[in-house]
Tab-separated table of C-alpha atoms in Angstrom:
chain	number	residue	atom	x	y	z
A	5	UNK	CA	139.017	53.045	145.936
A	6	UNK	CA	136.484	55.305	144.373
A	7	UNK	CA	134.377	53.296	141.736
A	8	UNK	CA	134.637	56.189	139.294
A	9	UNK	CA	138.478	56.232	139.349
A	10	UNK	CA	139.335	53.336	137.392
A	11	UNK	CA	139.236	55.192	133.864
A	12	UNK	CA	142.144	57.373	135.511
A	13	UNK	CA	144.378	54.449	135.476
A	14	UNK	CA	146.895	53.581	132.838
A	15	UNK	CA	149.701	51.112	133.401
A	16	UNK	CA	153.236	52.792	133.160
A	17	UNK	CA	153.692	50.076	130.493
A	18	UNK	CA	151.248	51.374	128.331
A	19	UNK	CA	152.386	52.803	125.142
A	20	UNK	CA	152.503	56.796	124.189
A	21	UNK	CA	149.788	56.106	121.440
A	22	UNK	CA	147.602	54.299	123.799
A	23	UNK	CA	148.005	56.688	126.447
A	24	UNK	CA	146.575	59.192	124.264
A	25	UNK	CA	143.477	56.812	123.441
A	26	UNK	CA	142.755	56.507	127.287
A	27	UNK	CA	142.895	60.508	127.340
A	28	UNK	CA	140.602	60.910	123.917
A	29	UNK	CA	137.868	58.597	126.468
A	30	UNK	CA	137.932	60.896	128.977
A	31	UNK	CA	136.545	64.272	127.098
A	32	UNK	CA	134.359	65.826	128.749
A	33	UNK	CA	136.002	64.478	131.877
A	34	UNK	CA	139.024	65.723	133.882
A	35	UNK	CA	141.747	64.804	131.636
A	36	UNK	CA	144.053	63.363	133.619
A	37	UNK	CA	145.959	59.267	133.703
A	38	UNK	CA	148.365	57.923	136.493
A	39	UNK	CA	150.256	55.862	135.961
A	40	UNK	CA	151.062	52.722	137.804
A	41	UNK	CA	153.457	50.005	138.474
A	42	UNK	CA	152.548	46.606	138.295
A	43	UNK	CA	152.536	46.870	142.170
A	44	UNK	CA	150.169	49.907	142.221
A	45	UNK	CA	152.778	52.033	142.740
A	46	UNK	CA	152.257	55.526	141.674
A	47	UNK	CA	154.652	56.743	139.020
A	48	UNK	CA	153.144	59.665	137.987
A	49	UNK	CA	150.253	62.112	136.205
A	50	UNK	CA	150.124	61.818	132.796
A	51	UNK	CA	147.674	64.983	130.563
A	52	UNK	CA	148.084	65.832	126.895
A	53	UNK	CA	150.843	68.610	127.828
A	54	UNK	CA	153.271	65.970	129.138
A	55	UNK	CA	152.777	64.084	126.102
A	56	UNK	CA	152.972	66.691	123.582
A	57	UNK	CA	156.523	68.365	125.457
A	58	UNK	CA	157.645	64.135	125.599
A	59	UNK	CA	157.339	64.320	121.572
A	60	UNK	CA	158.778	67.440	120.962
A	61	UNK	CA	161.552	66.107	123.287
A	62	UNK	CA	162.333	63.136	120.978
A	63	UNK	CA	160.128	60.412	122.493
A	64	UNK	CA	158.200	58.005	119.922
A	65	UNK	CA	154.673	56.827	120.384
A	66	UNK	CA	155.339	53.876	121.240
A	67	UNK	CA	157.888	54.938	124.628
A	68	UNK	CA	155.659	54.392	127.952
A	69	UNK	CA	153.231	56.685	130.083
A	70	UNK	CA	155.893	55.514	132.747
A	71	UNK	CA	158.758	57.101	130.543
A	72	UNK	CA	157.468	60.497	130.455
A	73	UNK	CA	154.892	60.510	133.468
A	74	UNK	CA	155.208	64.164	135.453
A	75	UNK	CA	156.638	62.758	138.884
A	76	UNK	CA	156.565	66.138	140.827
A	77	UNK	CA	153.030	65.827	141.403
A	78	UNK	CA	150.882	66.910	144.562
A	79	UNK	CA	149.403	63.683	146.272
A	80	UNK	CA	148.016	62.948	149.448
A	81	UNK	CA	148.809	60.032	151.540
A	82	UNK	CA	145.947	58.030	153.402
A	83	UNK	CA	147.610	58.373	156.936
A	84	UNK	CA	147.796	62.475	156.506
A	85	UNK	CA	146.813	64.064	159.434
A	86	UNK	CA	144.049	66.664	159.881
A	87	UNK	CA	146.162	69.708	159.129
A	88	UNK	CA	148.142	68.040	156.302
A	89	UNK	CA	145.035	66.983	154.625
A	90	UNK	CA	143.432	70.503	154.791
A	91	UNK	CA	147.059	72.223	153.470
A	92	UNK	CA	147.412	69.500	150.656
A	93	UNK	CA	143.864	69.860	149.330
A	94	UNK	CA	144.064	73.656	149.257
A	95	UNK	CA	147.613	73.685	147.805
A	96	UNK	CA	146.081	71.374	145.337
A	97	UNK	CA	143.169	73.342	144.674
A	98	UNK	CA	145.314	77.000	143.994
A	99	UNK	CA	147.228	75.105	141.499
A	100	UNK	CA	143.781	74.511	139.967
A	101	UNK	CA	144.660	70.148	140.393
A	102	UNK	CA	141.507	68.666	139.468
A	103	UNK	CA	142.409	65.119	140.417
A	104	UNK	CA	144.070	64.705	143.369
A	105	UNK	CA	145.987	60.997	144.207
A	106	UNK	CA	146.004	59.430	147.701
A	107	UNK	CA	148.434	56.643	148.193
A	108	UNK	CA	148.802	53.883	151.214
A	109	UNK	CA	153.047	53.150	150.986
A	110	UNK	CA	153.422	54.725	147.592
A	111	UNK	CA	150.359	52.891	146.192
A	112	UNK	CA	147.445	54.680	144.510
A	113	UNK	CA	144.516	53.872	147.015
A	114	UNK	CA	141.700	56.423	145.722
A	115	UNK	CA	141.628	59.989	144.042
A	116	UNK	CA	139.887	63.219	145.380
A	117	UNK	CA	137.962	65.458	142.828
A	118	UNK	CA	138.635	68.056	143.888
A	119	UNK	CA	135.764	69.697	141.239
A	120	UNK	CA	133.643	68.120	144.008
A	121	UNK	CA	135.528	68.691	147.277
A	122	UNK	CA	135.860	72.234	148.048
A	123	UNK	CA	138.114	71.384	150.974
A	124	UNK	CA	139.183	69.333	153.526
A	125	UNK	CA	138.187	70.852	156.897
A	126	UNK	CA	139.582	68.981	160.002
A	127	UNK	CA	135.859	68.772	161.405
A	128	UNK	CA	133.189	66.152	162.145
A	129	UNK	CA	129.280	66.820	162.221
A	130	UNK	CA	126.365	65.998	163.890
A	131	UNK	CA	123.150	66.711	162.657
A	132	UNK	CA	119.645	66.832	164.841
A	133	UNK	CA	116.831	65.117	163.185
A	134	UNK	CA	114.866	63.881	166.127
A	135	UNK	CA	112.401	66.505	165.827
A	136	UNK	CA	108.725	65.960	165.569
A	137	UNK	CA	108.120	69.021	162.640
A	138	UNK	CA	104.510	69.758	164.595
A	139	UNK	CA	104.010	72.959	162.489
A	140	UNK	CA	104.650	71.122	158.926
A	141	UNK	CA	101.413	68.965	159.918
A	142	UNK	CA	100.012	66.913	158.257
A	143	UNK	CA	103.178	66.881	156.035
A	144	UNK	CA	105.109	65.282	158.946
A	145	UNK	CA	102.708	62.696	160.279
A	146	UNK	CA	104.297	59.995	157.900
A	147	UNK	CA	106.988	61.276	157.005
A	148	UNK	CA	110.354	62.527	159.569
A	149	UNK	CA	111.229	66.370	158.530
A	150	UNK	CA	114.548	65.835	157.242
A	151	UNK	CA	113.005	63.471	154.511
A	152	UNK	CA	110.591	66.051	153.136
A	153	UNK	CA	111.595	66.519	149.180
A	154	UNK	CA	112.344	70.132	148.999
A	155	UNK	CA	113.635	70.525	145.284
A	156	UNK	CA	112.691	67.163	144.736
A	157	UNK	CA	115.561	65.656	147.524
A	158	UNK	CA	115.267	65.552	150.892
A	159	UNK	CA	116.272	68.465	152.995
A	160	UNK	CA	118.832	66.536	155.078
A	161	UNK	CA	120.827	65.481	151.902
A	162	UNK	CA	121.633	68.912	150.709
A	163	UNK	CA	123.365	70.074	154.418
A	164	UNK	CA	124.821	65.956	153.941
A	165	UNK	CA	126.107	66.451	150.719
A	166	UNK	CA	127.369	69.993	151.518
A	167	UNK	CA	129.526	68.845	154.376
A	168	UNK	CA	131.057	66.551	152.378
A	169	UNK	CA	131.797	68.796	149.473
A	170	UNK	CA	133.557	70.273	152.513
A	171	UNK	CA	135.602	67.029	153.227
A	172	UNK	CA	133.445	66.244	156.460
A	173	UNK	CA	134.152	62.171	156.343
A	174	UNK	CA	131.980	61.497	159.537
A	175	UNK	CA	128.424	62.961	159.738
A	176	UNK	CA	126.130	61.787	162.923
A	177	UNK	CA	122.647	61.652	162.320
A	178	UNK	CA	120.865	61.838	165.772
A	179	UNK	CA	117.516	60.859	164.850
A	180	UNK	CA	114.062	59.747	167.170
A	181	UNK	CA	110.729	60.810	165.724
A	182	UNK	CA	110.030	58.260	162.878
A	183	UNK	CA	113.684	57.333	163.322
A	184	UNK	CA	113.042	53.852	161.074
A	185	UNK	CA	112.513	55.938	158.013
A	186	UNK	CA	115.706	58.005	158.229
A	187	UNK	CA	118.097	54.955	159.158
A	188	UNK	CA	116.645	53.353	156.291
A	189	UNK	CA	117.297	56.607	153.941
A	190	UNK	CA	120.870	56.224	155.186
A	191	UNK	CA	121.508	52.306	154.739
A	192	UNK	CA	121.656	53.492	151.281
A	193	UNK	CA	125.527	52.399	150.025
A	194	UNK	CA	125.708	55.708	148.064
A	195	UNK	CA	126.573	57.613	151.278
A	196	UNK	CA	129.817	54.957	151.182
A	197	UNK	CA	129.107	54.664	155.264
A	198	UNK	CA	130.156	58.115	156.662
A	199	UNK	CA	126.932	58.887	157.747
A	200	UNK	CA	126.394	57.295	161.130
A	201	UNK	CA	122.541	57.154	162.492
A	202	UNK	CA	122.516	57.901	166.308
A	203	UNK	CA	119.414	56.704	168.541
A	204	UNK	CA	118.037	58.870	171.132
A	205	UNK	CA	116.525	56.952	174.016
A	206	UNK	CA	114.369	59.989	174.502
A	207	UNK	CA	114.154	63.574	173.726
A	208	UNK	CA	117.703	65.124	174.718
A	209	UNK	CA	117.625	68.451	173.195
A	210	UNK	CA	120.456	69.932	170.584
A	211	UNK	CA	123.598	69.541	172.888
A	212	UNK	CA	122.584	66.637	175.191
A	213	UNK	CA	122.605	64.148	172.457
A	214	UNK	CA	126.282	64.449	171.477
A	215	UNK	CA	126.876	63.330	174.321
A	216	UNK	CA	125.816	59.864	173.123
A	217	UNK	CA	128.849	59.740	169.814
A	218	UNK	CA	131.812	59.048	171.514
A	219	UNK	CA	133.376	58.020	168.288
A	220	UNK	CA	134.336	61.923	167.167
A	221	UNK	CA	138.356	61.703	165.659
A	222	UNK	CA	138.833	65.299	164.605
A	223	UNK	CA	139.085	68.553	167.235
A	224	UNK	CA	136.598	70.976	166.120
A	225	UNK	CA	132.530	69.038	165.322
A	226	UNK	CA	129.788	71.354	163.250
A	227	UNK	CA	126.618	70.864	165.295
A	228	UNK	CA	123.349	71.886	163.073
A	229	UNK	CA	119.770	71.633	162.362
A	230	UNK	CA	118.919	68.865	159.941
A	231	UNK	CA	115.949	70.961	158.480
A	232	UNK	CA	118.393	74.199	157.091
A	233	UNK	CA	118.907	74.999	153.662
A	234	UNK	CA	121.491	76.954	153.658
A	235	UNK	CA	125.167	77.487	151.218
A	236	UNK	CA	126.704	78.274	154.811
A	237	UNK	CA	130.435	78.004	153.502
A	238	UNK	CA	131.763	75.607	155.992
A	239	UNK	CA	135.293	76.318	155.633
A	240	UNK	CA	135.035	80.416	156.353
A	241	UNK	CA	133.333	78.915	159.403
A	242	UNK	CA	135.657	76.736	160.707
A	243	UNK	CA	138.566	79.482	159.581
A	244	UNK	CA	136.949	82.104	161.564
A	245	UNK	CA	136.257	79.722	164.336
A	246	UNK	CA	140.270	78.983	164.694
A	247	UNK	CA	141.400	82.722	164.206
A	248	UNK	CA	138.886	84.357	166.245
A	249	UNK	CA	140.588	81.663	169.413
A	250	UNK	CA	136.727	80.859	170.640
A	251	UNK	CA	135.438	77.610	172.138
A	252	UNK	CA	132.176	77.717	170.031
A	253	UNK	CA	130.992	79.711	166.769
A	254	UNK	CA	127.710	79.876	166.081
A	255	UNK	CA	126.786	80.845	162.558
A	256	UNK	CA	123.732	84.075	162.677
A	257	UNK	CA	122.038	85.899	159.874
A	258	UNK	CA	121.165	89.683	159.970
A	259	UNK	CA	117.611	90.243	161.536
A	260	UNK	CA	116.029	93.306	161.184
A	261	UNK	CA	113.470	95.225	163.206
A	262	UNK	CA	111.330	97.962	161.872
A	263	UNK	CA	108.910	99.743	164.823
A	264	UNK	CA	106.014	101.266	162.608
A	265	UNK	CA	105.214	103.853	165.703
A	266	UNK	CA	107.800	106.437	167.305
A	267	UNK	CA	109.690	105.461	170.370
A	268	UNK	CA	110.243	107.832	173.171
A	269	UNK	CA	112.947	108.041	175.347
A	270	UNK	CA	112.383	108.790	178.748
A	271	UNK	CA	113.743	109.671	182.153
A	272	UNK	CA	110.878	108.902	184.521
A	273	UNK	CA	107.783	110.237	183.426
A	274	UNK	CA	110.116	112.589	181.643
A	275	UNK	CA	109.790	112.374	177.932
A	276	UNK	CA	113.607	113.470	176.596
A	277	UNK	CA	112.988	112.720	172.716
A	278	UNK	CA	111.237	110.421	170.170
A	279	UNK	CA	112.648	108.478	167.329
A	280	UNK	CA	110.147	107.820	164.628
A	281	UNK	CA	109.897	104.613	163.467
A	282	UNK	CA	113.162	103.490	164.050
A	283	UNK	CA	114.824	99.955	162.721
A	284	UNK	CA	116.749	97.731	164.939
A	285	UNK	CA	119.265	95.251	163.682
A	286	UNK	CA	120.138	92.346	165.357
A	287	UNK	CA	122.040	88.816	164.712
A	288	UNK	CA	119.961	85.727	164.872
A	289	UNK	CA	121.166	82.690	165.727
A	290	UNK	CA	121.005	80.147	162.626
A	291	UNK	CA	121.187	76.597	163.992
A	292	UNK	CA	124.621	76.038	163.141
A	293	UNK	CA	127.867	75.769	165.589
A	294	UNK	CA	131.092	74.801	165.350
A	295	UNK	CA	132.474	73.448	168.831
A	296	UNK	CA	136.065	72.293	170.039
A	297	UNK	CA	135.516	68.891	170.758
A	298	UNK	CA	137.587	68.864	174.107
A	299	UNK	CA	134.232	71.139	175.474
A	300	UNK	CA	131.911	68.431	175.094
A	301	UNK	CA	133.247	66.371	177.580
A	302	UNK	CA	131.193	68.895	179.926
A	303	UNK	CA	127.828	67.312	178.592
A	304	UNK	CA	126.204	64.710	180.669
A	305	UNK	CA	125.103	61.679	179.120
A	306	UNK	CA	121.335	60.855	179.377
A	307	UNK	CA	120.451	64.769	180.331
A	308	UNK	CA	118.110	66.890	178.592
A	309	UNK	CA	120.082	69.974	176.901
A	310	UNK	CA	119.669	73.119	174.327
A	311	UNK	CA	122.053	74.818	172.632
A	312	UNK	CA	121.091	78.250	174.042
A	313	UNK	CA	121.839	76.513	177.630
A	314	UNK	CA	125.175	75.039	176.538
A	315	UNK	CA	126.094	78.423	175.260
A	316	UNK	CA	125.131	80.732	178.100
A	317	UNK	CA	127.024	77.631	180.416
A	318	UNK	CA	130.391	78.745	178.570
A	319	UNK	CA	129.784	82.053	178.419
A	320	UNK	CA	129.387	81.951	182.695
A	321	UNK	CA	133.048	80.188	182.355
A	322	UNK	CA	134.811	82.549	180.681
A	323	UNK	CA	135.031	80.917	177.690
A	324	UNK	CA	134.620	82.896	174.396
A	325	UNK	CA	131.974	82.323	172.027
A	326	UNK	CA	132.099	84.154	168.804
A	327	UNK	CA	129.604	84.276	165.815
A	328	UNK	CA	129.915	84.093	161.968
A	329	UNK	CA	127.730	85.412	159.895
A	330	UNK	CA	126.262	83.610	156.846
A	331	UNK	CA	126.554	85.574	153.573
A	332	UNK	CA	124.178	83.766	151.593
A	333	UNK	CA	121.024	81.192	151.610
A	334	UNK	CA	119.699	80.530	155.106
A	335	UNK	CA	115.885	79.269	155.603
A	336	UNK	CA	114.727	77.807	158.828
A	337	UNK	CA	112.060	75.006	157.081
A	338	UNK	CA	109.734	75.311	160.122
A	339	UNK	CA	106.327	76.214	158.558
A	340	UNK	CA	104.435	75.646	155.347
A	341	UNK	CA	105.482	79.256	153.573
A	342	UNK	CA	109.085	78.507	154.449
A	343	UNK	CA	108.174	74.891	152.817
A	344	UNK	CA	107.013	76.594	149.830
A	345	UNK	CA	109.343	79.014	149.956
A	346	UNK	CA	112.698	76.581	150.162
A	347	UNK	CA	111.230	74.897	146.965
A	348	UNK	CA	110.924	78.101	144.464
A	349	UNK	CA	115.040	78.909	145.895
A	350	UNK	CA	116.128	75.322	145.131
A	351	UNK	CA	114.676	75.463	141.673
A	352	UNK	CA	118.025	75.644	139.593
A	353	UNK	CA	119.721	77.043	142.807
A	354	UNK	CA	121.204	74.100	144.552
């Protein structure tokens, strides 16, 4: 159970009047009890509305939370599947539920914030780290990309911590340049062991290390670059991903062209017109996919491969491939200036 939770707790024995001292602790908090059986049993929620409509009702201070505890409450139990745990957290999170209970046979087992979970996407990730960040030299000599402070934290926690404010429970790391110091970042207990370092043998390119997790439990796994900062909302992703009936999404960002000299068109030698400095747009690809697992099972263990490869490989199947674009922060952390740059956005930003 969450180590923050316990304040939430109130025995259904507990009186009316020290119900209401539990609640008066919590200001400034979510204020919200459960109530509990001896057992652990959930009874019910218990807020200052239920105990102000319990007194005007005829109930005394000293009656029990357990007496007047609101039993028609939205919970979650712990052996929900994918799709149930997506639907409860966003029924939940309409009804504007900040605390949502999760229960193991009727007993309280942990509670989701749901001011901290924006949802509960049926997904698992895996996120490259292996690189060798050559153009952030001498930045990266000591020091693995994904562990460079941007904002004074390291760029891999904010796309960690973003998947998870996304309900992503299982993260991959796949990790080989200066590997020691990023399984070492993640030892850390705060990341409560959902983030899973990976070892490549060798270089194996985006795609050809997944094949080494064979440990994935959901359908659909985000694949991204460990070195993006980016407020990518995860669950428009996967959403579009589903709807749009494709094998693979990958996330792009508008990129613009702007020719500073006229372009002729031609037929030949045959000059038919001219465009003055015309401005191509285009959609770049942004370093994040989201794949159905049961495609890759096509990757070979041990071989080198890029995403651009894997996609193009579908694409010759028949398989569709669709693309999302990102409606927000997206920097590619690949060279000083975008180092400098990702600091000034994450001041008071993320």
């Amino acid at each position: 159970m969450n180590r923050r939770i316990g304040k939430h707790i109130i025995s259904g024995k507990s009186t009316i009047k020290e119900t209401l001292t539990a609640l008066n602790e919590l200001s400034g908090d979510s204020m919200t009890l459960f109530a509990l059986e001896e057992d652990g049993k959930l009874i019910g929620s218990v807020t200052d509305g239920d105990i102000r409509r319990a007194l005007i009702n005829g109930h005394t201070i000293e009656d029990t939370a357990g007496e007047i505890a609101f039993r028609k409450f939205i919970s979650l139990t712990s052996d929900a599947s994918p799709e149930e745990r997506y639907n409860t957290v966003a029924r939940a999170r309409e009804r504007h539920i900040n605390l949502l209970p999760v229960t193991t046979d009727g007993i309280l087992t942990d509670i989701l914030d749901l001011r901290e979970m924006k949802s509960a996407i049926p997904a698992d990730a895996v996120l490259m780290a292996g690189g060798r960040g050559e153009r952030l030299r001498p930045l990266t000599l000591d020091t693995p990309k994904p562990l460079l402070k941007v904002g004074g934290k390291p760029i891999i926690d904010y796309n960690i911590e973003s998947l998870q404010r996304y309900g992503v429970n299982d993260i991959y790391v796949t990790v080989n340049y200066l590997k020691e110091q990023i399984i070492e970042h993640f030892s850390d207990p705060k990341w409560q062991g959902s983030v899973h370092c990976i070892e490549e043998p060798c270089r194996l390119g985006t795609m050809g290390s997944i094949a080494l997790i064979d440990s994935f439990t959901q359908d659909y796994v985000i694949v991204m670059n460990s070195d993006l900062l980016t407020n990518i909302d995860f669950e428009k992703l996967w959403r579009h991903h589903v709807d749009s009936g494709a094998v693979l999404t990958m996330a792009t960002i508008p990129y613009t062209v702007s020719v500073p000299f006229a372009i002729i068109k031609t037929d030949g030698d045959r000059v038919t017109g001219l465009e003055e400095k015309p401005t191509f747009n285009h959609f770049a690809n942004a370093g994040v996919y989201i794949i159905d697992r049961n495609v890759l099972g096509d990757i070979k263990r041990g071989e080198y491969l890029d995403a651009p490869d894997f996609v193009e490989s579908l694409i010759a199947k028949g398989l569709k491939v669709s693309h999302f674009v990102i409606e927000g922060t997206w920097i590619d952390i690949g060279s000083p200036d975008d180092f400098r740059y990702a600091n000034e956005v994450t001041s008071g930003r993320f």
